[in-house]
Coordinates of C-alpha atoms in Angstrom, one line a residue:
Chain A
M7 CA -16.1 -87.8 -18.9
T8 CA -18.9 -87.0 -16.5
T9 CA -22.0 -85.3 -17.6
G10 CA -25.4 -83.8 -17.1
P11 CA -27.4 -81.8 -14.6
T12 CA -29.1 -84.9 -13.2
E13 CA -26.1 -86.9 -12.3
G14 CA -25.2 -87.2 -8.6
A15 CA -28.0 -85.0 -7.5
D16 CA -27.1 -82.2 -5.1
R17 CA -24.0 -83.9 -3.8
P18 CA -21.2 -81.5 -3.1
T19 CA -18.0 -81.9 -5.2
P20 CA -15.5 -84.1 -3.3
T21 CA -12.6 -82.1 -2.0
L22 CA -10.2 -84.7 -3.3
L23 CA -11.4 -84.0 -6.9
I24 CA -10.8 -80.3 -6.5
V25 CA -7.3 -80.9 -5.1
L26 CA -6.5 -83.4 -7.9
A27 CA -7.7 -80.9 -10.5
W28 CA -5.5 -78.2 -9.2
L29 CA -2.5 -80.6 -8.9
I30 CA -2.9 -81.5 -12.6
V31 CA -2.2 -77.9 -13.5
A32 CA 0.1 -76.9 -10.6
V33 CA 2.6 -79.7 -11.0
P34 CA 3.7 -78.8 -14.6
L35 CA 3.6 -75.1 -13.7
A36 CA 5.9 -75.7 -10.7
Y37 CA 8.2 -77.7 -13.0
G38 CA 8.3 -74.8 -15.4
L39 CA 8.8 -72.2 -12.7
W40 CA 11.6 -74.2 -11.1
Q41 CA 13.4 -74.7 -14.5
T42 CA 13.0 -71.0 -15.3
L43 CA 14.4 -69.9 -12.0
V44 CA 17.4 -72.2 -12.4
K45 CA 18.1 -70.9 -15.9
A46 CA 17.5 -67.3 -14.7
F47 CA 20.2 -67.8 -12.0
Q48 CA 22.6 -69.2 -14.6
L49 CA 21.9 -66.3 -17.0
L50 CA 22.1 -63.5 -14.5
G51 CA 24.6 -65.0 -12.0
G52 CA 26.9 -66.9 -14.4
Chain B
M10 CA -22.9 -90.5 -29.4
L11 CA -21.4 -87.1 -28.8
A12 CA -24.4 -85.8 -26.9
F13 CA -22.3 -85.5 -23.7
L14 CA -20.5 -82.6 -25.4
D15 CA -23.8 -80.6 -25.8
K16 CA -24.2 -77.4 -23.9
S17 CA -27.4 -78.7 -22.2
R18 CA -25.4 -81.7 -20.8
S19 CA -22.7 -79.6 -19.3
V20 CA -24.8 -77.4 -17.0
A21 CA -23.5 -77.8 -13.4
R22 CA -25.7 -79.8 -11.0
P23 CA -26.4 -78.2 -7.7
G24 CA -23.4 -78.6 -5.4
Y25 CA -20.8 -78.6 -8.3
S26 CA -17.8 -76.6 -7.1
K27 CA -17.0 -73.5 -9.1
W28 CA -13.3 -74.0 -8.0
L29 CA -13.1 -76.8 -10.6
I30 CA -13.6 -74.3 -13.4
P31 CA -10.3 -72.4 -13.0
P32 CA -8.1 -75.6 -13.3
A33 CA -10.3 -76.6 -16.3
A34 CA -9.6 -73.3 -18.0
L35 CA -5.9 -73.5 -17.0
A36 CA -5.6 -76.9 -18.6
V37 CA -6.6 -75.4 -21.9
H38 CA -4.7 -72.1 -21.7
L39 CA -1.5 -73.6 -20.3
S40 CA -1.5 -76.0 -23.3
I41 CA -2.2 -73.4 -26.1
G42 CA 0.2 -71.0 -24.4
Q43 CA 3.0 -73.2 -25.8
V44 CA 2.8 -70.9 -28.8
Y45 CA 4.9 -68.4 -26.9
A46 CA 7.7 -70.9 -26.6
F47 CA 7.9 -71.4 -30.4
S48 CA 11.2 -69.5 -30.6
V49 CA 12.9 -72.4 -28.8
F50 CA 12.4 -74.4 -32.1
K51 CA 13.5 -71.6 -34.3
T52 CA 17.3 -72.0 -34.7
S53 CA 16.9 -75.8 -35.3
L54 CA 14.0 -75.3 -37.8
V55 CA 16.1 -72.7 -39.7
A56 CA 18.9 -75.2 -39.9
H57 CA 16.6 -78.2 -40.8
F58 CA 14.8 -76.4 -43.6
D59 CA 17.9 -74.4 -44.6
S60 CA 15.6 -71.4 -44.8
S61 CA 15.5 -67.7 -43.8
Q62 CA 14.4 -66.6 -40.3
T63 CA 11.4 -64.9 -42.0
A64 CA 10.3 -68.2 -43.6
I65 CA 10.3 -69.9 -40.1
A66 CA 8.7 -66.8 -38.5
W67 CA 5.7 -67.3 -40.8
I68 CA 4.8 -70.5 -38.9
F69 CA 4.2 -68.5 -35.7
S70 CA 2.6 -65.6 -37.6
I71 CA 0.1 -67.9 -39.4
A72 CA -0.8 -69.4 -36.0
I73 CA -1.5 -66.0 -34.5
V74 CA -3.4 -64.8 -37.6
M75 CA -5.6 -67.9 -37.4
L76 CA -6.0 -67.4 -33.6
G77 CA -7.4 -63.9 -34.2
L78 CA -9.6 -64.8 -37.2
S79 CA -11.0 -68.0 -35.5
A80 CA -11.7 -66.0 -32.3
A81 CA -13.6 -63.4 -34.3
V82 CA -15.5 -65.8 -36.6
L83 CA -16.2 -68.6 -34.1
G84 CA -16.9 -66.5 -31.0
T85 CA -20.7 -66.7 -31.6
W86 CA -20.4 -70.5 -32.2
V87 CA -18.5 -71.0 -29.0
E88 CA -21.2 -69.2 -27.0
R89 CA -23.9 -71.3 -28.7
V90 CA -22.3 -74.8 -28.3
G91 CA -20.9 -74.2 -24.8
P92 CA -17.4 -74.5 -23.4
R93 CA -17.1 -78.4 -23.4
K94 CA -17.6 -78.9 -27.1
A95 CA -15.5 -75.8 -27.8
M96 CA -12.6 -77.2 -25.6
V97 CA -12.8 -80.6 -27.3
A98 CA -12.7 -78.9 -30.7
A99 CA -9.7 -76.8 -29.6
A100 CA -7.9 -79.9 -28.2
L101 CA -8.4 -81.8 -31.5
C102 CA -7.2 -78.8 -33.6
W103 CA -4.2 -77.9 -31.4
G104 CA -3.1 -81.6 -31.2
S105 CA -3.7 -82.3 -34.9
G106 CA -1.7 -79.1 -35.7
F107 CA 1.3 -80.6 -34.0
L108 CA 0.8 -84.0 -35.6
V109 CA 0.6 -82.5 -39.1
G110 CA 3.4 -80.2 -38.3
S111 CA 5.5 -83.2 -37.3
L112 CA 4.7 -84.8 -40.7
G113 CA 5.9 -81.6 -42.4
I114 CA 9.2 -81.6 -40.6
A115 CA 9.7 -85.4 -41.3
L116 CA 9.0 -84.8 -45.0
G117 CA 11.0 -81.6 -45.1
S118 CA 7.9 -79.7 -46.3
L119 CA 7.6 -76.2 -44.9
P120 CA 4.1 -75.7 -46.4
I121 CA 2.8 -78.8 -44.5
L122 CA 4.3 -77.3 -41.3
Y123 CA 2.5 -74.0 -42.1
L124 CA -0.8 -75.9 -42.6
G125 CA -0.3 -78.0 -39.4
Y126 CA 1.0 -75.8 -36.7
G127 CA 0.0 -72.5 -38.4
V128 CA -3.5 -73.1 -39.8
I129 CA -5.0 -76.1 -37.9
G130 CA -3.1 -75.4 -34.7
G131 CA -4.0 -71.7 -35.0
I132 CA -7.7 -72.5 -35.2
G133 CA -7.3 -74.5 -32.0
L134 CA -5.6 -71.5 -30.4
G135 CA -8.5 -69.2 -31.2
I136 CA -11.2 -71.6 -30.0
G137 CA -9.2 -72.5 -26.9
Y138 CA -8.5 -68.9 -26.0
I139 CA -12.1 -67.7 -25.9
S140 CA -13.9 -70.8 -24.7
P141 CA -13.0 -70.8 -21.0
V142 CA -12.9 -67.0 -20.6
S143 CA -16.7 -66.3 -20.9
T144 CA -17.4 -69.4 -18.8
L145 CA -15.2 -68.0 -16.0
I146 CA -16.9 -64.6 -16.2
K147 CA -20.2 -66.3 -15.7
W148 CA -19.0 -68.4 -12.7
F149 CA -17.4 -65.4 -11.0
P150 CA -19.7 -62.5 -11.8
D151 CA -18.5 -60.5 -8.8
R152 CA -14.8 -60.9 -9.7
P153 CA -14.5 -61.1 -13.5
G154 CA -11.0 -59.5 -13.5
L155 CA -9.7 -62.2 -11.2
A156 CA -11.5 -64.9 -13.2
T157 CA -10.3 -63.9 -16.6
G158 CA -6.9 -63.0 -15.2
M159 CA -6.4 -66.7 -14.1
A160 CA -7.2 -68.1 -17.5
I161 CA -5.4 -65.4 -19.6
M162 CA -2.5 -65.7 -17.2
G163 CA -2.4 -69.4 -18.0
F164 CA -2.0 -68.5 -21.7
G165 CA 1.0 -66.4 -20.8
G166 CA 2.4 -69.2 -18.6
G167 CA 2.3 -72.0 -21.2
A168 CA 5.8 -71.2 -22.4
L169 CA 7.1 -71.6 -18.9
I170 CA 6.4 -75.3 -19.1
A171 CA 6.9 -75.8 -22.9
S172 CA 10.2 -74.1 -23.1
P173 CA 12.3 -76.4 -20.7
A174 CA 10.1 -79.4 -21.7
T175 CA 10.9 -78.8 -25.4
N176 CA 14.7 -78.7 -24.7
K177 CA 14.4 -81.9 -22.7
L178 CA 12.5 -83.7 -25.4
L179 CA 14.9 -82.5 -28.2
G180 CA 17.8 -83.8 -26.0
V181 CA 16.1 -87.2 -25.6
F182 CA 15.4 -87.6 -29.3
D183 CA 18.7 -86.2 -30.5
P184 CA 21.5 -87.4 -28.2
G185 CA 23.8 -84.9 -30.0
F186 CA 21.7 -82.0 -28.9
S187 CA 22.8 -80.4 -25.7
P188 CA 20.8 -77.3 -24.7
D189 CA 23.9 -76.1 -22.7
D190 CA 25.9 -75.9 -25.9
K191 CA 26.2 -72.3 -27.1
N192 CA 25.3 -73.2 -30.7
A193 CA 23.0 -76.2 -30.2
V194 CA 20.9 -77.3 -33.2
A195 CA 18.6 -80.4 -33.0
N196 CA 18.2 -82.7 -36.0
G197 CA 15.0 -83.2 -38.1
T198 CA 14.1 -86.5 -36.4
A199 CA 14.2 -84.9 -33.0
L200 CA 12.1 -82.0 -34.1
A201 CA 9.5 -84.2 -35.6
S202 CA 9.4 -86.5 -32.6
T203 CA 9.1 -83.6 -30.2
F204 CA 6.2 -82.1 -32.2
L205 CA 4.5 -85.5 -32.1
T206 CA 5.0 -86.0 -28.4
L207 CA 3.8 -82.4 -27.5
G208 CA 0.7 -82.9 -29.7
L209 CA -0.4 -86.1 -27.9
V210 CA 0.3 -84.7 -24.4
Y211 CA -1.6 -81.5 -25.1
V212 CA -4.7 -83.3 -26.5
V213 CA -4.9 -85.4 -23.2
F214 CA -4.3 -82.3 -21.0
M215 CA -7.0 -80.2 -22.8
L216 CA -9.5 -83.1 -22.7
I217 CA -9.1 -83.2 -18.9
G218 CA -10.1 -79.5 -18.9
A219 CA -13.1 -80.3 -21.2
A220 CA -14.2 -83.0 -18.8
L221 CA -14.1 -80.7 -15.8
V222 CA -15.8 -77.6 -17.2
R223 CA -19.4 -76.8 -16.5
I224 CA -21.8 -73.9 -17.3
P225 CA -23.3 -72.3 -14.2
P226 CA -27.0 -72.8 -13.6
G227 CA -29.0 -70.0 -15.2
Y228 CA -26.9 -69.8 -18.4
A229 CA -28.5 -72.6 -20.4
E230 CA -30.4 -71.8 -23.6
G231 CA -33.5 -69.7 -23.2
E232 CA -32.6 -68.4 -19.8
A233 CA -32.2 -64.7 -19.1
S234 CA -28.8 -63.1 -18.5
V235 CA -27.9 -59.9 -16.7
Q236 CA -26.1 -57.1 -18.5
Q237 CA -23.8 -54.6 -16.9
P238 CA -23.7 -51.3 -18.7
G239 CA -20.5 -49.4 -19.5
R240 CA -19.2 -46.4 -17.6
N241 CA -21.8 -43.9 -19.1
G242 CA -24.6 -46.4 -19.2
A243 CA -23.7 -47.9 -22.6
L244 CA -25.0 -51.2 -23.7
V245 CA -23.9 -51.6 -27.3
R246 CA -24.4 -54.6 -29.7
A247 CA -21.3 -56.0 -31.6
S248 CA -22.7 -55.0 -35.0
Q249 CA -23.0 -51.4 -33.8
A250 CA -19.8 -51.3 -31.7
I251 CA -17.5 -52.1 -34.7
R252 CA -18.9 -49.0 -36.4
T253 CA -17.8 -46.6 -33.6
P254 CA -14.6 -44.6 -33.6
Q255 CA -13.9 -46.0 -30.1
F256 CA -13.6 -49.6 -31.5
A257 CA -11.3 -48.4 -34.3
L258 CA -9.1 -46.5 -31.9
L259 CA -8.9 -49.4 -29.4
W260 CA -8.1 -51.8 -32.3
I261 CA -5.1 -49.5 -33.2
V262 CA -4.1 -49.4 -29.5
L263 CA -4.2 -53.2 -29.2
F264 CA -2.5 -53.7 -32.5
C265 CA 0.4 -51.3 -31.6
N266 CA 0.9 -52.8 -28.1
V267 CA 0.9 -56.4 -29.5
T268 CA 3.1 -55.6 -32.5
A269 CA 5.8 -54.3 -30.3
G270 CA 5.7 -57.2 -27.8
I271 CA 5.2 -60.0 -30.3
G272 CA 8.3 -58.9 -32.3
I273 CA 10.4 -59.7 -29.2
L274 CA 8.5 -62.8 -28.1
E275 CA 8.8 -64.5 -31.5
Q276 CA 12.5 -63.9 -31.7
A277 CA 13.3 -64.1 -27.9
A278 CA 15.7 -67.1 -27.8
P279 CA 17.9 -66.1 -30.8
M280 CA 17.7 -62.4 -29.8
I281 CA 19.4 -62.7 -26.4
Q282 CA 22.1 -64.9 -28.0
D283 CA 22.7 -62.3 -30.7
F284 CA 22.8 -59.4 -28.3
F285 CA 25.7 -61.0 -26.5
R286 CA 27.7 -62.3 -29.5
S287 CA 31.0 -60.9 -30.5
D288 CA 31.2 -60.0 -34.3
G289 CA 30.7 -63.3 -36.1
G290 CA 31.7 -65.3 -33.1
T291 CA 30.1 -67.4 -30.4
S292 CA 27.4 -66.1 -28.1
S293 CA 28.1 -66.0 -24.4
V294 CA 24.5 -67.2 -23.9
S295 CA 23.8 -70.9 -24.4
A296 CA 20.6 -72.4 -25.9
A297 CA 19.6 -73.6 -22.5
E298 CA 20.0 -70.1 -21.0
A299 CA 18.1 -68.6 -23.9
A300 CA 15.3 -71.1 -23.2
G301 CA 15.4 -69.9 -19.6
F302 CA 15.1 -66.3 -20.9
V303 CA 12.0 -67.4 -22.8
G304 CA 10.6 -68.9 -19.6
M305 CA 11.3 -65.7 -17.7
L306 CA 9.5 -63.7 -20.4
S307 CA 6.6 -66.1 -20.0
L308 CA 6.6 -65.4 -16.2
A309 CA 6.6 -61.6 -16.9
N310 CA 3.8 -62.1 -19.5
M311 CA 1.8 -64.0 -16.8
A312 CA 2.5 -61.5 -14.0
G313 CA 1.7 -58.5 -16.2
R314 CA -1.7 -59.9 -17.1
F315 CA -2.6 -60.1 -13.4
V316 CA -0.8 -57.1 -11.9
W317 CA -1.3 -54.4 -14.6
S318 CA -4.9 -55.5 -15.2
S319 CA -5.6 -55.2 -11.4
L320 CA -3.9 -51.8 -11.5
S321 CA -6.3 -50.7 -14.2
D322 CA -9.2 -51.2 -11.8
L323 CA -7.7 -48.5 -9.6
I324 CA -6.3 -45.9 -12.0
G325 CA -8.6 -46.5 -15.0
R326 CA -8.0 -48.1 -18.4
K327 CA -6.8 -45.1 -20.4
P328 CA -4.0 -44.2 -17.9
T329 CA -3.0 -47.9 -17.8
Y330 CA -2.6 -48.0 -21.6
M331 CA -0.6 -44.7 -21.4
I332 CA 1.9 -46.6 -19.2
Y333 CA 2.0 -49.6 -21.6
L334 CA 2.6 -47.5 -24.6
G335 CA 4.4 -44.4 -23.2
V336 CA 6.8 -46.1 -20.8
G337 CA 7.0 -49.1 -23.2
L338 CA 8.3 -46.7 -25.9
V339 CA 11.1 -45.4 -23.5
L340 CA 12.0 -49.0 -22.6
Y341 CA 12.4 -49.9 -26.3
V342 CA 14.8 -47.0 -26.8
L343 CA 16.8 -48.2 -23.8
L344 CA 16.8 -51.8 -25.0
A345 CA 18.2 -50.6 -28.4
T346 CA 20.8 -48.3 -26.9
V347 CA 22.1 -49.9 -23.7
G348 CA 20.6 -53.4 -23.8
Q349 CA 23.9 -55.0 -24.9
Q350 CA 25.8 -53.6 -21.9
S351 CA 24.9 -56.5 -19.6
T352 CA 22.5 -59.5 -19.6
A353 CA 20.9 -58.1 -16.4
I354 CA 19.9 -54.8 -18.1
F355 CA 18.7 -56.6 -21.3
V356 CA 16.7 -59.1 -19.3
I357 CA 15.1 -56.5 -17.0
L358 CA 14.1 -54.3 -19.9
A359 CA 12.7 -57.2 -21.9
L360 CA 10.7 -58.5 -18.8
V361 CA 9.0 -55.1 -18.2
I362 CA 8.2 -54.7 -21.9
I363 CA 6.6 -58.2 -22.1
S364 CA 4.7 -57.5 -18.8
Y365 CA 3.1 -54.5 -20.6
Y366 CA 2.3 -56.8 -23.6
G367 CA 0.5 -59.3 -21.3
G368 CA -1.2 -56.5 -19.4
G369 CA -2.6 -55.1 -22.7
F370 CA -4.4 -58.4 -23.4
A371 CA -5.8 -58.7 -19.9
T372 CA -6.9 -55.1 -19.6
V373 CA -8.7 -54.9 -23.0
P374 CA -11.9 -56.9 -22.0
A375 CA -12.4 -54.4 -19.1
Y376 CA -11.7 -51.5 -21.5
L377 CA -14.4 -52.9 -23.8
K378 CA -16.8 -53.4 -21.0
D379 CA -16.2 -49.8 -19.8
L380 CA -16.9 -48.5 -23.4
F381 CA -19.7 -50.8 -24.6
G382 CA -21.1 -52.7 -21.5
T383 CA -21.4 -56.5 -21.2
L384 CA -24.3 -56.9 -23.7
E385 CA -22.1 -58.5 -26.4
V386 CA -18.7 -57.9 -25.0
G387 CA -17.6 -61.4 -25.8
A388 CA -18.4 -61.0 -29.5
I389 CA -16.8 -57.5 -29.5
H390 CA -13.7 -58.9 -27.9
G391 CA -13.5 -61.7 -30.5
R392 CA -13.7 -59.1 -33.3
L393 CA -11.1 -56.9 -31.6
L394 CA -8.7 -59.9 -31.5
T395 CA -8.3 -59.4 -35.3
A396 CA -5.8 -56.7 -34.2
W397 CA -3.8 -59.6 -32.6
A398 CA -3.9 -61.5 -35.9
A399 CA -2.7 -58.4 -37.8
A400 CA 0.0 -57.8 -35.2
G401 CA 1.1 -61.4 -35.4
V402 CA 2.1 -60.8 -39.0
V403 CA 3.5 -57.3 -38.7
G404 CA 5.5 -57.7 -35.5
P405 CA 7.7 -60.6 -36.6
L406 CA 7.9 -59.3 -40.2
I407 CA 9.4 -56.0 -38.9
V408 CA 12.0 -57.7 -36.8
N409 CA 12.8 -60.6 -39.1
G410 CA 12.8 -58.4 -42.2
F411 CA 15.6 -56.2 -40.8
L412 CA 17.5 -59.3 -39.5
D413 CA 17.4 -61.1 -42.9
A414 CA 18.8 -57.9 -44.5
A415 CA 21.5 -57.7 -41.8
G416 CA 23.0 -61.1 -42.2
E417 CA 22.8 -64.9 -41.5
P418 CA 21.2 -66.4 -38.4
G419 CA 24.0 -67.3 -35.9
R420 CA 26.1 -64.4 -37.0
L421 CA 23.9 -61.5 -36.0
V422 CA 24.8 -59.0 -33.3
A423 CA 23.0 -56.4 -31.2
D424 CA 23.5 -53.6 -33.7
D425 CA 21.5 -55.6 -36.3
Y426 CA 18.4 -55.2 -34.1
H427 CA 18.5 -51.4 -33.9
L428 CA 16.3 -50.6 -36.9
G429 CA 13.6 -53.1 -35.9
L430 CA 13.6 -51.8 -32.3
F431 CA 13.3 -48.1 -33.3
T432 CA 10.5 -49.0 -35.7
M433 CA 8.7 -50.5 -32.7
V434 CA 9.2 -47.1 -30.9
G435 CA 7.3 -45.4 -33.8
V436 CA 4.5 -48.1 -33.6
L437 CA 4.1 -47.5 -29.8
A438 CA 3.9 -43.7 -30.4
V439 CA 1.0 -44.2 -32.8
G440 CA -0.8 -46.4 -30.2
F441 CA -0.2 -43.8 -27.5
V442 CA -1.9 -41.1 -29.6
A443 CA -4.8 -43.4 -30.5
N444 CA -5.4 -44.2 -26.8
L445 CA -5.5 -40.4 -26.0
L446 CA -8.3 -39.9 -28.6
I447 CA -10.7 -42.5 -27.0
R448 CA -13.8 -40.9 -25.6
P449 CA -17.0 -42.5 -24.1
V450 CA -19.4 -44.0 -26.7
G451 CA -22.3 -41.7 -27.8
E452 CA -25.9 -42.5 -26.7
K453 CA -27.0 -43.0 -30.3
H454 CA -25.1 -46.3 -30.3
F455 CA -26.9 -47.7 -27.2
D456 CA -29.4 -50.6 -27.4
K457 CA -32.4 -49.2 -25.5
E458 CA -34.2 -52.6 -25.4
A459 CA -31.2 -54.3 -23.8
V460 CA -31.0 -51.6 -21.1
R461 CA -34.7 -52.2 -20.2
A462 CA -34.4 -56.1 -20.4
G463 CA -31.3 -56.1 -18.3
S464 CA -33.0 -54.3 -15.4
R465 CA -36.0 -56.6 -15.6
D466 CA -34.0 -59.9 -15.6
A467 CA -31.4 -59.0 -12.9
P468 CA -33.2 -60.5 -9.8
D469 CA -33.9 -63.8 -11.6
Q470 CA -30.3 -64.2 -12.7
Q471 CA -28.9 -63.5 -9.2
A472 CA -31.3 -66.1 -7.8
A473 CA -30.1 -68.7 -10.3
M474 CA -26.5 -68.1 -9.4
A475 CA -27.3 -68.4 -5.8
R476 CA -28.8 -71.9 -6.3
G477 CA -25.6 -73.4 -7.9
G478 CA -21.9 -73.1 -7.4
N479 CA -20.1 -73.1 -4.1

């Protein structure tokens, strides 16, 4: 866990870290969305 | 040892990207949003404990009550200690709730399950719900609706992940459980193991959010903050706001909107199976399809939070709530009368109703800001969430009370839901009238000092925001 206002003074946040952070939440969301769409198709089309 | 959790240690250094804050908030809200997928467990829990639907519904109700109470009571604490410590506390409570709940299932003790998922987990829900919201508003002062929409949308979307994941886990731990089976029921070992697994995964996921979150420069202790007045120049403190008729009326509006939606959400998976069950026979909707329906509701819940809340910026808060409550009322009548004619009609009606439910949550902070200004809007919001707590008890009690009187779970049909649904129509009518009665807050409630201080500190605050966050 990173901390503090003094750490890594004035360096911009690495783009890779931003991408990884978004992937951590996007991957489970994409799984949930895909599963939901599959079931929705079964429910409404079956 | 735990100094790294302090508010002063979580202030962003210059250059820290504000685009790390939304995923941090989402990691927390997607986790605690699992509560909306609780109905996926319901049929199996009723069978495991050999209990009534109402007894199992109490688990969800206690969790929602604790959410509202802890948000109201701990709102000031969350602001004082900062988002990182609050998120860690939320992670530990939410995870421990699952672990204690798992023990309750393994021991066959419903009170331990109430204590675990309901009380301990519910406190985690309350702390987790409010901790990233105010942080996001601070990072995105020019787009607070978008910012809070992202986090609150995550809470609506938690079930989207939890619903299919739960069915998968139940199938792994109980090879006899097949979600595609029309009457699938998982055994106690599978239920306990699934609770245990979810608890551990959610703790890790939420701690990632806590590690990423930062407070923007300018919001540490002792620094000034800018206040934006309400529509008529109002800046009202929380202690004064709760004495106004506007707060009471808005409490009733939120209570009625949430009661109507939560009654369906808590019962969603069994409800769609019951609506398409021949008398005493097998439902044409499988457990897997019902879980898919829960996921679709979650999607509508998410979308409603974003779409209807954005619409409220264009047409105003009061007209938006007239739609939630007035059109919602008509949709409930249609659900009760024509909902069983086809799954498509049932699903579409339920999706729009739940989108209004989500929209009600996302629009209420803006409604509060319009009425009372931003002076203590977070604390006022926390107190208003007691309406959610009350609705979390009343909504499921209405639906499950009528269902328990109608017959046994697994044998219910669409007609058994009519009384509960028409009761919700009455509840929405009360909320509609309360919304019509809301007027701007009188000047006697304004905090004159805050109005003056806000004007004085505004340039300093804007400069502080400009120094940090890209």
